[in-house]
Amino acid sequence: MAARKTTAKPNVSADELLAYYKDMLLIRRFEEKAGQLYGMGLIGGFCHLYIGQEAVVVGLEAAAEEGDKRITSYRDHGHMLACGMEPGGVMAELTGRIGGLSKGKGGSMHMFSKEKHFYGGHGIVGAQVPLGAGLAFADKYKDNGRVTFTYFGDGAANQGQVYEAFNMAALWDLPVIFVIENNQYAMGTAQKRSTSTPELYTRGEAFGIKGEVVDGMDVLAVKAAGEKAVKHCRAGKGPYILEIKTYRYRGHSMSDPAKYRTREEVQKMREERDPIDHVRDLLLTGKHATEDDLKTIDKDIKAVVSASADFARESPEPPLEELWTDIYAEV
Amino acid sequence: MATEILMPALSPTMEEGTLAKWLVKEGDTVQSGDIMAEIETDKATMEFEAVDEGVIGKILIAEGTADVKVNTAIAILVEEGEDVPAASAATTQVPQPAAAVAEAAPAGGSLANSGNTAPLAPVKATPPWPEGTKTKKQTVREALRDAMAEEMRGDGDVFLMGEEVGEYQGAYKISQGLLDEFGSKRVIDTPITEHGFAGIGVGAAFGGLRPIVEFMTFNFAMQAIDQIINSAAKTLYMSGGQMGCPIVFRGPNGAAARVGAQHSQDYAAWYAHIPGLKVVMPYSASDAKGLLKSAIRDPNPVIFLENEILYGRSFDVPLIDDYTVPFGKARVWREGTDVTLVSFGIGMAHTLEAADKLAEQGISAEVIDLRTLRPLDTDTVIASVQKTNRCVTVEEGFPVGSIGNHISAVLMEQAFDYLDAPVINCTGKDVPMPYAANLEKHALITSDEVVAAVKQVTYR
Ligand SMILES: Cc1ncc(C[n+]2csc(CCOP(=O)(O)OP(=O)(O)O)c2C)c(N)n1
Ligand SMILES: [Mg+2]
């Protein structure tokens, strides 16, 4: 494999490593399946795949505790799977069926789970950032020691409301981690074409928010950075920024002419920096698992994903009455 | 086991495409993620990746084939060492999407009809240009691009700004070729910063330029709505007539296909509410072109509402140099005597379809396309209602505070004595847009609902 500098001695147990491997692989296989179902016309509209970025959410989930919150954009399937939402419920939402997490009414971009403290699933670029600060506001108000992971993209990092949220989060010491998933492109716009200064982790300096840049293709580096940020927030020191450098292998959504980057660029990332191959190597070279063990894991995950796709196909469309429900909460 | 590789759907609105190029040949081994073919849709050329690994057993659709329907088998994938099955019947068909729930039969029907039920002779739309004018078929997409290009050639102060308008050629390919022709000084890619660049556009207009600001869709213009309303629409008035704001805000508006609640909203009534804005919502390609040219020349802020589903539709566009369409003049698409149907934008597609269905049932509908919502051509609507005595309005937006509500009020005030029935407003349903295919269909306005409304106002 590649010219990656392997994290010398991973500071985690074999079980943890295996768990990250499984979690990342589940996201990858799930997304591949979603892409396939889209091509067959079973999924419609927009469908933003997370392939390539798996280590970001899996690493940060490893740093989270029960009760911590998360909120993200439309590129949300990975976040939902990583925080334990049912693959079948996610897939059935993608197909617009009653068994979906939003009864088929939300779609790929809009899913939520009170139980898993997942607050969506937002389609307007940047809008989730003040929302995440607001979740943290509620936690601080209730003094419950919780932290909110607020994910957004490099493109979203240019929206004005992000900086309004930064200021208030710092002013009021809100326990929020602003996670910038810098996958280097916002649709067809390479990051350098849209930002006056590319170092997004420094964007909080003017507000007094600490930030750091993290290798998002290395789940252990992400986890370590996440733990540091969580500690900072839980200690009541206010917000923290993590700029996590990652890469999306697929198009922005399904209809992406992909003329803004070369095939070689994508291929090089896949071959040299793949976050799943990285953990796979650690597992094998550290003798924590054999090729056969990994094959079994792969098979099991494929079965989970296949079952989710079966469920998503078989679950019926929502009954027509659903058109008129959930517009207002009962008084 | 052999599997058929099916023509993929690569965008929310794709139904067919051209298989532009095969990048693999029979006998090649493919891995998941390998690029197998290039497929062209009306929006873009896209690469099609393999999902499963295997060997290309047979290519069923040759490269260069156009109009290949989504889900047509285009190749057969076999396992290493396996023979290609003789007939494609021997393969596993990847299942088709579940059929939508059967729809209830449309209301109305043949009962209790009074008067004529014999089908009427087909009515042809009369084009709004002089007889004998040569025309060419153009999509709305091409017409919009031509309008911008012509105006940019004519006036060096006109420039285009927005997300992905330049290098990407437009998220919906409306600005295709403009960067090449006009360069990056005049075709400007912005960051995702709607409130900021809308404000910069307004400031540039104050400063003497003529910006065209593209919103990737009007859903995102909500980020910028303060600059549009408080800065662009009101400054001329607040400055006692000194400081005008010649700017066009344009982009797709309304529902596309299954993009959910935050990406599917019709803002026609929102902007039409605002004094100081002009609001345009074309249906046909010729109107898109002529009205956009007028919008760019107008000394006021203009909201120009396009529609993603209409972008790919073709219409006759007159071959007239510098073809413009004035604001505030509705177009009568077909004349009729029994009822006046008033619509605009994509609502016109449902309305014209309804008029055809009504003609089959012996009901003659006059169809009016408002084209601009501010100024609004109420004269044409009133004149028509004076003739037909009945009116149904059709639009995609929410029912409360709709354009139809406004037309009803105008008719009540100015044509009350001519009305033989209450005006009915056909609108989208009073719910956020659902994602599920069956629910979305029910949330949107249909021609059958228009037909049912007409039956009601004509007491048939
Ligand atoms: C306010 C707003 N503007 C534009 C869009 C259209 N849009 C959707 S995603 C996207 C790119 C966002 O890029 P980034 O923040 O880097 O996230 P990524 O897609 O890379 O995860 C754009 C322009 C939108 N949804 N909302
Ligand atoms: Mg990005």
XYZ file of N, CA and C in Angstrom, chain B residues 259-362:
312
model
N -37.072 16.703 -4.513
C -35.951 17.275 -3.778
C -36.368 17.758 -2.389
N -37.588 17.471 -1.982
C -37.977 17.656 -0.586
C -38.389 19.083 -0.233
N -38.757 19.247 1.032
C -39.427 20.465 1.486
C -38.572 21.728 1.370
N -37.275 21.624 1.663
C -36.465 22.844 1.656
C -36.027 23.264 0.255
N -36.246 22.416 -0.720
C -35.811 22.722 -2.088
C -36.966 22.792 -3.083
N -38.185 22.885 -2.613
C -39.322 22.840 -3.550
C -40.381 23.855 -3.145
N -40.181 25.092 -3.470
C -41.182 26.081 -3.088
C -41.322 27.122 -4.182
N -42.558 27.547 -4.395
C -42.836 28.575 -5.392
C -42.937 29.924 -4.674
N -42.059 30.837 -5.038
C -42.004 32.144 -4.356
C -42.724 33.252 -5.113
N -43.510 32.890 -6.128
C -44.153 33.917 -6.962
C -44.924 34.920 -6.114
N -45.788 34.425 -5.235
C -46.636 35.323 -4.460
C -45.819 36.153 -3.468
N -44.741 35.568 -2.950
C -43.889 36.311 -2.001
C -43.354 37.594 -2.628
N -42.731 37.450 -3.799
C -42.107 38.627 -4.403
C -43.152 39.559 -5.003
N -44.247 38.980 -5.510
C -45.293 39.812 -6.108
C -45.929 40.719 -5.063
N -45.719 40.413 -3.815
C -46.265 41.203 -2.715
C -45.557 42.558 -2.570
N -44.369 42.685 -3.138
C -43.490 43.804 -2.776
C -43.518 44.949 -3.787
N -43.993 46.134 -3.372
C -43.896 47.300 -4.257
C -42.428 47.668 -4.448
N -42.071 47.970 -5.677
C -40.676 48.293 -5.970
C -39.976 47.173 -6.713
N -40.518 45.954 -6.616
C -39.972 44.846 -7.409
C -40.831 44.649 -8.648
N -40.218 44.196 -9.721
C -40.984 43.656 -10.838
C -40.786 42.137 -10.791
N -41.825 41.407 -11.127
C -41.760 39.952 -10.989
C -42.207 39.287 -12.285
N -41.316 38.457 -12.817
C -41.543 37.816 -14.105
C -41.506 36.311 -13.907
N -42.411 35.598 -14.548
C -42.376 34.132 -14.435
C -42.824 33.532 -15.758
N -41.875 33.341 -16.674
C -42.228 32.884 -18.022
C -42.545 31.396 -18.059
N -43.301 31.031 -19.079
C -43.570 29.615 -19.349
C -42.781 29.160 -20.575
N -42.953 29.834 -21.694
C -42.353 29.345 -22.943
C -40.933 29.878 -23.134
N -40.224 29.287 -24.093
C -38.860 29.717 -24.387
C -38.841 31.128 -24.981
N -39.795 31.439 -25.853
C -39.775 32.774 -26.468
C -40.024 33.844 -25.410
N -40.932 33.566 -24.485
C -41.166 34.539 -23.410
C -39.969 34.612 -22.481
N -39.354 33.472 -22.206
C -38.168 33.474 -21.345
C -37.119 34.399 -21.943
N -36.948 34.287 -23.258
C -35.922 35.093 -23.905
C -36.317 36.574 -23.927
N -37.515 36.835 -24.439
C -37.937 38.231 -24.605
C -38.095 38.953 -23.279
N -38.565 38.242 -22.283
C -38.754 38.878 -20.975
C -37.430 39.065 -20.237
N -36.503 38.131 -20.414
C -35.212 38.297 -19.724
C -34.458 39.491 -20.318
N -34.562 39.651 -21.612
C -33.913 40.822 -22.233
C -34.541 42.116 -21.691
N -35.853 42.125 -21.583
C -36.507 43.314 -21.017
C -36.086 43.524 -19.570
N -35.955 42.438 -18.840
C -35.590 42.533 -17.423
C -34.209 43.164 -17.256
N -33.271 42.717 -18.108
C -31.895 43.222 -17.992
C -31.851 44.725 -18.315
N -32.731 45.150 -19.226
C -32.748 46.580 -19.588
C -33.555 47.429 -18.617
N -34.381 46.798 -17.831
C -35.282 47.555 -16.951
C -34.471 48.289 -15.884
N -34.842 49.528 -15.563
C -34.090 50.266 -14.540
C -34.446 49.886 -13.105
N -35.253 48.854 -12.934
C -35.713 48.456 -11.591
C -35.225 47.056 -11.233
N -35.305 46.714 -9.953
C -34.983 45.333 -9.582
C -36.062 44.381 -10.097
N -35.624 43.345 -10.791
C -36.553 42.379 -11.385
C -36.269 40.999 -10.802
N -37.317 40.341 -10.333
C -37.220 38.947 -9.886
C -37.667 38.098 -11.065
N -36.782 37.239 -11.533
C -37.060 36.465 -12.740
C -37.101 34.986 -12.365
N -38.317 34.450 -12.296
C -38.531 33.108 -11.743
C -38.619 32.067 -12.857
N -37.593 31.201 -12.900
C -37.542 30.151 -13.923
C -38.000 28.841 -13.291
N -37.927 27.779 -14.059
C -38.374 26.493 -13.516
C -37.523 25.374 -14.061
N -36.999 24.532 -13.168
C -36.076 23.488 -13.600
C -36.723 22.522 -14.579
N -37.980 22.197 -14.342
C -38.631 21.211 -15.203
C -38.858 21.783 -16.604
N -39.054 23.099 -16.682
C -39.265 23.716 -17.996
C -37.963 23.917 -18.773
N -36.812 23.918 -18.073
C -35.551 24.221 -18.756
C -35.343 23.389 -20.021
N -35.719 22.130 -19.961
C -35.441 21.234 -21.081
C -36.551 21.206 -22.129
N -37.648 21.933 -21.903
C -38.757 21.896 -22.875
C -38.474 22.826 -24.057
N -38.909 22.387 -25.219
C -38.666 23.168 -26.443
C -39.924 23.898 -26.904
N -39.719 25.068 -27.435
C -40.808 25.901 -27.958
C -40.296 26.607 -29.219
N -41.236 27.155 -30.008
C -40.842 28.005 -31.134
C -40.362 29.344 -30.606
N -39.221 29.760 -31.083
C -38.722 31.094 -30.733
C -38.583 31.866 -32.044
N -39.142 33.080 -32.123
C -39.119 33.800 -33.396
C -37.700 34.250 -33.754
N -37.399 34.174 -35.034
C -36.092 34.650 -35.495
C -36.213 36.142 -35.797
N -36.343 36.888 -34.718
C -36.456 38.346 -34.845
C -35.253 38.914 -34.117
N -34.561 39.858 -34.764
C -33.404 40.478 -34.102
C -33.866 41.204 -32.863
N -33.132 41.015 -31.787
C -33.397 41.756 -30.564
C -34.862 41.610 -30.123
N -35.304 40.372 -30.019
C -36.696 40.085 -29.660
C -36.929 40.341 -28.166
N -37.779 41.291 -27.846
C -38.108 41.537 -26.439
C -39.606 41.394 -26.234
N -39.984 41.093 -24.998
C -41.401 41.004 -24.629
C -41.621 42.022 -23.509
N -42.602 42.896 -23.674
C -42.806 43.923 -22.645
C -43.407 43.350 -21.374
N -43.128 43.993 -20.243
C -43.739 43.598 -18.970
C -45.193 44.071 -18.940
N -46.015 43.361 -18.181
C -47.390 43.816 -17.951
C -48.349 43.491 -19.076
N -47.955 42.575 -19.961
C -48.862 42.149 -21.022
C -49.006 40.629 -20.961
N -50.191 40.190 -20.613
C -50.447 38.752 -20.585
C -50.516 38.230 -22.015
N -50.364 36.919 -22.144
C -50.510 36.323 -23.479
C -51.717 35.383 -23.466
N -52.600 35.557 -24.427
C -53.724 34.634 -24.555
C -53.245 33.471 -25.421
N -53.094 32.295 -24.803
C -52.566 31.141 -25.540
C -53.634 30.509 -26.401
N -54.851 30.464 -25.913
C -55.927 30.000 -26.779
C -57.197 30.711 -26.388
N -58.005 30.977 -27.388
C -59.252 31.674 -27.113
C -60.328 30.663 -26.805
N -61.301 31.070 -25.993
C -62.380 30.163 -25.627
C -63.562 30.959 -25.133
N -64.655 30.274 -24.885
C -65.887 30.995 -24.578
C -66.514 30.596 -23.246
N -66.161 29.415 -22.702
C -66.899 28.917 -21.530
C -66.267 29.283 -20.194
N -64.972 29.425 -20.172
C -64.287 29.679 -18.902
C -62.925 30.313 -19.200
N -62.462 31.157 -18.291
C -61.129 31.753 -18.410
C -60.193 31.042 -17.446
N -59.113 30.492 -17.979
C -58.092 29.880 -17.124
C -56.902 30.821 -17.079
N -56.505 31.197 -15.869
C -55.396 32.139 -15.712
C -54.244 31.437 -15.012
N -53.072 31.477 -15.625
C -51.931 30.830 -14.997
C -50.640 31.545 -15.384
N -49.494 30.947 -15.014
C -48.182 31.514 -15.316
C -47.145 30.453 -14.976
N -45.972 30.587 -15.579
C -44.886 29.641 -15.295
C -45.310 28.211 -15.578
N -44.826 27.290 -14.751
C -45.122 25.873 -14.997
C -46.603 25.572 -14.855
N -47.336 26.414 -14.143
C -48.789 26.255 -14.056
C -49.424 26.190 -15.438
N -48.797 26.863 -16.402
C -49.323 26.868 -17.776
C -49.321 25.467 -18.386
N -48.334 24.655 -18.032
C -48.274 23.306 -18.601
C -49.526 22.522 -18.189
N -49.893 22.627 -16.900
C -51.089 21.925 -16.424
C -52.343 22.548 -17.019
N -52.321 23.854 -17.182
C -53.498 24.567 -17.668
C -53.774 24.232 -19.134
N -52.738 24.223 -19.950
C -52.943 23.891 -21.369
C -53.404 22.445 -21.517
N -52.828 21.581 -20.665
C -53.246 20.175 -20.697
C -54.728 20.069 -20.303
N -55.107 20.825 -19.279
C -56.512 20.813 -18.846
C -57.409 21.339 -19.955
N -56.965 22.383 -20.650
C -57.787 22.959 -21.726
C -58.030 21.928 -22.818
N -57.013 21.116 -23.119
C -57.189 20.043 -24.109
C -58.221 19.031 -23.629
N -58.105 18.643 -22.365
C -59.051 17.664 -21.822
C -60.462 18.234 -21.840
N -60.576 19.510 -21.521
C -61.895 20.148 -21.482
C -62.492 20.203 -22.881
N -61.640 20.480 -23.868
C -62.141 20.560 -25.251
C -62.735 19.221 -25.672
N -62.079 18.140 -25.228
C -62.619 16.809 -25.562
C -64.005 16.620 -24.989
N -64.268 17.329 -23.888
C -65.576 17.199 -23.249
C -66.516 18.326 -23.655
N -66.139 19.062 -24.666
C -67.033 20.093 -25.192
C -66.990 21.407 -24.437
